[in-house]
Tab-separated table of C-alpha atoms in Angstrom:
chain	number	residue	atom	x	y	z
A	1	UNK	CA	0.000	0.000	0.000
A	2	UNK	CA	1.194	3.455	-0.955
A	3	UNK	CA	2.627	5.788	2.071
A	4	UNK	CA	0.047	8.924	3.713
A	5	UNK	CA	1.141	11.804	4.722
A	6	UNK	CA	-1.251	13.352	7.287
A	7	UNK	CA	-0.573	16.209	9.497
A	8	UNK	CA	-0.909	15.408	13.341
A	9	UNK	CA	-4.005	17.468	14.333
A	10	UNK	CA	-6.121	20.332	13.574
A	11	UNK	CA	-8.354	22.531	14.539
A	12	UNK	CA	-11.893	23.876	13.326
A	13	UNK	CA	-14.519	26.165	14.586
A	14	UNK	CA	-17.807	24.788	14.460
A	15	UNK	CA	-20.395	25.693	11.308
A	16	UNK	CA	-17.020	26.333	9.441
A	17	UNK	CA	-15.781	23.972	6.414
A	18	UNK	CA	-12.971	21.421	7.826
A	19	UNK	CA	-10.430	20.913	5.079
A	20	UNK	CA	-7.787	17.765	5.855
A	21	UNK	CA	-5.592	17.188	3.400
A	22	UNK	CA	-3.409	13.745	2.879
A	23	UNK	CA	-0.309	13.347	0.428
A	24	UNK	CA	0.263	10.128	-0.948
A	25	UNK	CA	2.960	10.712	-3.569
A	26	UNK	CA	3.654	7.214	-4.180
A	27	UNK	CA	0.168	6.169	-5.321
A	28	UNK	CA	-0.304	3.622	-8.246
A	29	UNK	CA	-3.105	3.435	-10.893
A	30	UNK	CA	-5.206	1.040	-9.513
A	31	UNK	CA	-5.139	2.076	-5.633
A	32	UNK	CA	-8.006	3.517	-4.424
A	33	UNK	CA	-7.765	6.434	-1.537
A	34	UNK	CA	-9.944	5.722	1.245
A	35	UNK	CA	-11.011	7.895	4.832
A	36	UNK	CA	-12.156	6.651	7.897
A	37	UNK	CA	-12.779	8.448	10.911
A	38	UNK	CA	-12.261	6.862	14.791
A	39	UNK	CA	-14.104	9.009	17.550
A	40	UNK	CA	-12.641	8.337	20.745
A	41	UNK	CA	-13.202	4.700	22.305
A	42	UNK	CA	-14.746	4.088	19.527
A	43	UNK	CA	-14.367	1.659	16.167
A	44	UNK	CA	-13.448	3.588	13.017
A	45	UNK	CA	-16.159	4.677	10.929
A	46	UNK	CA	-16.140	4.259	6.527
A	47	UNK	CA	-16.589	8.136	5.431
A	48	UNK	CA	-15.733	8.326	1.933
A	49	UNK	CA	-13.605	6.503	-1.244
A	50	UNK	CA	-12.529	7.611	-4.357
A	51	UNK	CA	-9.994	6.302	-7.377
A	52	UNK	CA	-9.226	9.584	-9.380
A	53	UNK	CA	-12.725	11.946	-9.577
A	54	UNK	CA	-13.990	14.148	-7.048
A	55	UNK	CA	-16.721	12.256	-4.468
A	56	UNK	CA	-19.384	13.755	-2.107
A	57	UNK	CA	-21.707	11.779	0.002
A	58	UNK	CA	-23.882	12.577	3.047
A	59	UNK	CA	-20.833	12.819	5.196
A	60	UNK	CA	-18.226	14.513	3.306
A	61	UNK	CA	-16.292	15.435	-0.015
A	62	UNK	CA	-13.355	14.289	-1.400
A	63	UNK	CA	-11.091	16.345	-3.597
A	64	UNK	CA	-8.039	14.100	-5.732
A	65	UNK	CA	-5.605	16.229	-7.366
A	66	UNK	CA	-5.355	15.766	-11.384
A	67	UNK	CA	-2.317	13.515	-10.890
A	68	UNK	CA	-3.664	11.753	-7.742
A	69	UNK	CA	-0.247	12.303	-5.375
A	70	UNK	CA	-2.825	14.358	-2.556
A	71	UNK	CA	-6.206	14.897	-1.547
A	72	UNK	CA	-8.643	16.928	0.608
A	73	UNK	CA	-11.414	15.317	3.141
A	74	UNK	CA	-13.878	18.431	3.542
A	75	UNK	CA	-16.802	18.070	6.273
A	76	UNK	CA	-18.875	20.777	5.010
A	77	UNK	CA	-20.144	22.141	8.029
A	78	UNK	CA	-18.319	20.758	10.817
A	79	UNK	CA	-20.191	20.041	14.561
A	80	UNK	CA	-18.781	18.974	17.678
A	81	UNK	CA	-19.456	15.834	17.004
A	82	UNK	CA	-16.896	15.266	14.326
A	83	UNK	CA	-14.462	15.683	16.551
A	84	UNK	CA	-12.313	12.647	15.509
A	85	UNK	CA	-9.129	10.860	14.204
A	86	UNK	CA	-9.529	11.464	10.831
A	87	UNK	CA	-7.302	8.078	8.714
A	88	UNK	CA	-6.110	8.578	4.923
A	89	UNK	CA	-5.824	4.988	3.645
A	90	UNK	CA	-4.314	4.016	0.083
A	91	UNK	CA	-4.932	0.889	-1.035
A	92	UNK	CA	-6.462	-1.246	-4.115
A	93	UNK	CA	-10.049	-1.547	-3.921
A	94	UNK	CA	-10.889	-3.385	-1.430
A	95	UNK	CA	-13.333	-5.787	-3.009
A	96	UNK	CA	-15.414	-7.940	-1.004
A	97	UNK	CA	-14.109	-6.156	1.956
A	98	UNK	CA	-11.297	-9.019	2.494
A	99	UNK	CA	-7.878	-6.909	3.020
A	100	UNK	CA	-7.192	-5.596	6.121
A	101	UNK	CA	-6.489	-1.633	6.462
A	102	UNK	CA	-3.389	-0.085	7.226
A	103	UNK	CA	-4.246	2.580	9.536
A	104	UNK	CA	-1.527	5.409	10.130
A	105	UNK	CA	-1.463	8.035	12.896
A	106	UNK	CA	-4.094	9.827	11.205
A	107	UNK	CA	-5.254	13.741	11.778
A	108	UNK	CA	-6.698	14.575	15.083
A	109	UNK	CA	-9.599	17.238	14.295
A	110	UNK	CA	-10.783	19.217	17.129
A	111	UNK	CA	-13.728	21.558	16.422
A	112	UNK	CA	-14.855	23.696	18.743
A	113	UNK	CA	-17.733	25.678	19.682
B	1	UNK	CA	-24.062	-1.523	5.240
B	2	UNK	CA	-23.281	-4.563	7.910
B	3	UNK	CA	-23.827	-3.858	11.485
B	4	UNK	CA	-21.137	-5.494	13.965
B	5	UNK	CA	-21.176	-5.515	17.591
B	6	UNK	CA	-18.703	-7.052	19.787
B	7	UNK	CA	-18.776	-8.429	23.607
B	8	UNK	CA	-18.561	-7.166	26.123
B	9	UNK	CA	-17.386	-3.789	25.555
B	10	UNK	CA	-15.302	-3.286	28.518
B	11	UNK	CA	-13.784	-6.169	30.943
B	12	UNK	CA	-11.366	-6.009	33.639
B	13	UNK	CA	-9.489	-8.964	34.602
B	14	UNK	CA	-6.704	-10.441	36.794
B	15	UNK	CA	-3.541	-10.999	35.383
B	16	UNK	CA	-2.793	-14.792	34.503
B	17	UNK	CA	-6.974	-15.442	33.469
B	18	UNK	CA	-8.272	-15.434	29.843
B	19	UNK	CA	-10.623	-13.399	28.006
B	20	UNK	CA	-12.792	-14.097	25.777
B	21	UNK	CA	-14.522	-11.494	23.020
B	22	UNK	CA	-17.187	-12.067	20.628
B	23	UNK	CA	-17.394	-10.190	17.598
B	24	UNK	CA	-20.460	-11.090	15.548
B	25	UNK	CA	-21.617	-9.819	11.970
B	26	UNK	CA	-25.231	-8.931	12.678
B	27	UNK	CA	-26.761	-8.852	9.294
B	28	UNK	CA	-24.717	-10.395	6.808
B	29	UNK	CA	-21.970	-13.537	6.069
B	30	UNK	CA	-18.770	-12.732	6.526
B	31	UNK	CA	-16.087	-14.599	5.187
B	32	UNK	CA	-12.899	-12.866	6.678
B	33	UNK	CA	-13.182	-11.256	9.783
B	34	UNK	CA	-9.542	-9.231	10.766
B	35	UNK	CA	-8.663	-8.099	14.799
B	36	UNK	CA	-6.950	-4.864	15.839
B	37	UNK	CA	-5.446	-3.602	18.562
B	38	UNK	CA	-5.096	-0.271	19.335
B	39	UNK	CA	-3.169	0.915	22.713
B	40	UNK	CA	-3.265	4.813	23.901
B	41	UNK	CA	-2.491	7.387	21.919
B	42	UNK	CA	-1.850	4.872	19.155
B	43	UNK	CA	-3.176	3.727	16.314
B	44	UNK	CA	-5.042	0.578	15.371
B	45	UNK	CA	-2.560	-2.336	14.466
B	46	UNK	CA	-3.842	-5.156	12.992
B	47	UNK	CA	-3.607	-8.831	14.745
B	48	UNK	CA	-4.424	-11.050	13.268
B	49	UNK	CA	-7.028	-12.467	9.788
B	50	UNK	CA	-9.185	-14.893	10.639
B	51	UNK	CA	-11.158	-17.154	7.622
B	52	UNK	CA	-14.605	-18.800	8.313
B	53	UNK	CA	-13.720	-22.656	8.453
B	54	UNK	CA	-9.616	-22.258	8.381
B	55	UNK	CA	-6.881	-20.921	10.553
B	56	UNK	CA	-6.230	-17.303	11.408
B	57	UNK	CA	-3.252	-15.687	9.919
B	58	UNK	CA	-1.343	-13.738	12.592
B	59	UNK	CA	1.090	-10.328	12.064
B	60	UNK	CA	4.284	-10.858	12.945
B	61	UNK	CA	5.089	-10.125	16.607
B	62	UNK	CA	1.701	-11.343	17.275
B	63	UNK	CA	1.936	-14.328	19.545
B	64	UNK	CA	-0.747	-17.160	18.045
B	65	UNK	CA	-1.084	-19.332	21.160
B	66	UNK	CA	-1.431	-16.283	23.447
B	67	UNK	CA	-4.421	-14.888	21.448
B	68	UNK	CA	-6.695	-17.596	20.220
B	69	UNK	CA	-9.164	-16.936	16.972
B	70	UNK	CA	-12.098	-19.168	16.343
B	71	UNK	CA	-14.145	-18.091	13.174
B	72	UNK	CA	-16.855	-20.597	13.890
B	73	UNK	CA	-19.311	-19.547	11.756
B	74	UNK	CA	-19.697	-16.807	9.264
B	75	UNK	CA	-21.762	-14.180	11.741
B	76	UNK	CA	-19.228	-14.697	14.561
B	77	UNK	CA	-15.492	-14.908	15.364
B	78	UNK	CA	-13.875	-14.900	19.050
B	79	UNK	CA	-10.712	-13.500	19.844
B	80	UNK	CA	-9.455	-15.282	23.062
B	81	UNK	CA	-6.756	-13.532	25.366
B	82	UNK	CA	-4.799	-16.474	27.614
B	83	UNK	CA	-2.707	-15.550	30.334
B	84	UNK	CA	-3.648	-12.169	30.020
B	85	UNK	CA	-0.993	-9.629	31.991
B	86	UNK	CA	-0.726	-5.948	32.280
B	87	UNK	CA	0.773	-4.995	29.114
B	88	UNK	CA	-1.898	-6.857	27.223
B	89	UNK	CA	-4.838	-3.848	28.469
B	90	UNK	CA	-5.608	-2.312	25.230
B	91	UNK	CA	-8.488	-1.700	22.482
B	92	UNK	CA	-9.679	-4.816	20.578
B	93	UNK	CA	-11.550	-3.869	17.676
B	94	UNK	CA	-12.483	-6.368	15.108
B	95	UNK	CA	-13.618	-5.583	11.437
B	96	UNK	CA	-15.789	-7.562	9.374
B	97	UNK	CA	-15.198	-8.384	5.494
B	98	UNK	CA	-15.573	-10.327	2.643
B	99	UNK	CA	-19.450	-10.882	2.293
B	100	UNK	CA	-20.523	-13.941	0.135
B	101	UNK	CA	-22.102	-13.370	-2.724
B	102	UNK	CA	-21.753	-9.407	-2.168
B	103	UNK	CA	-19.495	-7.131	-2.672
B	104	UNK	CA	-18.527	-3.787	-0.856
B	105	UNK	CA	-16.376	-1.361	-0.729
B	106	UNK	CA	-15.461	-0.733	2.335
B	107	UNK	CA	-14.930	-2.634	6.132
B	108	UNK	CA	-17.440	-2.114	8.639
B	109	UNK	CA	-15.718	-2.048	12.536
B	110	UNK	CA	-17.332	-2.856	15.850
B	111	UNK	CA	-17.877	-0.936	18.544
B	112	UNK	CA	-14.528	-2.057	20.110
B	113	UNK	CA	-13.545	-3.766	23.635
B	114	UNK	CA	-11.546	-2.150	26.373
B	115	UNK	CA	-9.604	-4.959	28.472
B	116	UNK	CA	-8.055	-3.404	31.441
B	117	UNK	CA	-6.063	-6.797	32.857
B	118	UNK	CA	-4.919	-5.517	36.603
């Protein structure tokens, strides 16, 4: 699986766009980047995946650069509640759901009120 | 998606006694079920893979005959501490996929277990 790059936390005030971004320079065709989110004591949570096109969802968006080497998670209109460890996770699709994830240290995103 | 609890959610033990935690796939078969753990301030490493009706594959560093994985059946797998001590208190988390007959694309995670082992 290709290397993320993550910075360690960040901070957002609440109602305002959270942007996270996530460089993974060493990316091949066929690997998929996908973000999961761990709130604390909790088990991590599926937000979003995409292979090279922008995606949005009911959770979030996610931004790919033209040549794929970095992307941006943005939570819209962030609450307290997505307060979180925020994982950037390159890998090939994970069909069927039978590969294990490779979770890195992740961004820590604090919003506050 | 699948829904996946695990039991219980928090157990405190003495050292030297075994644990035992369920982690069952509520609402669909799952074929490969996969064990983290995740100590403070850390993130999750994976344990071990465990296949419905064959042996689990362990990480390396990940002693097999200290944690024990049965995949009985394909809505439940048990991850068994032995001899638990101290520096075994962590997160267990397990993650459910490969679905027969479907396929998704991504892995749905219980709720976790805290073992506190005193």
């Amino acid at each position: 699986d290709a290397k993320t790059t993550q910075p360690t936390s960040m901070d957002c005030a609440e109602g305002r766009a959270a942007n996270l971004p996530c460089n993974h320079s060493t990316i091949s065709g066929n690997e998929y980047v996908y973000w999961y989110r761990q709130i604390h004591s909790q088990g991590p949570q599926y937000i979003i995946h995409g292979l090279k096109n922008n995606e949005t969802n009911e959770m979030a968006s996610l931004i790919i650069t033209e040549d794929r080497k970095s992307s941006t998670l943005i939570l819209p209109h962030a609450t307290l509640r997505d307060t979180a460890v925020y994982y950037c996770i390159v890998r090939v699709a994970i069909v069927n759901s039978g590969y294990a994830l490779n979770f890195g240290k992740g961004t820590s995103l604090l919003v506050t009120p | 998606g699948a829904v996946v609890s695990q039991h219980p959610s928090r157990v405190i033990c003495k050292s030297g006694t075994s644990v035992k935690i369920e982690c069952r796939s509520l609402d669909f078969q799952a074929t490969t079920m996969f064990w983290y753990r995740q100590f403070p301030k850390k993130s999750l490493m994976l344990m071990a893979t465990s296949n419905e009706g064959s042996k689990a594959t362990y990480e390396q560093g990940v002693e097999k005959d200290k944690f024990l994985i049965n995949h009985a059946s394909l809505t439940l797998s048990t991850l068994t501490v032995t001899s638990a001590h101290p520096e075994d208190s962590s997160f267990y988390i397990c993650s459910v996929g490969g679905a027969s007959g479907k396929t998704y694309n991504e892995q749905f995670f219980g709720p976790g277990t805290r073992l506190t082992v005193l």
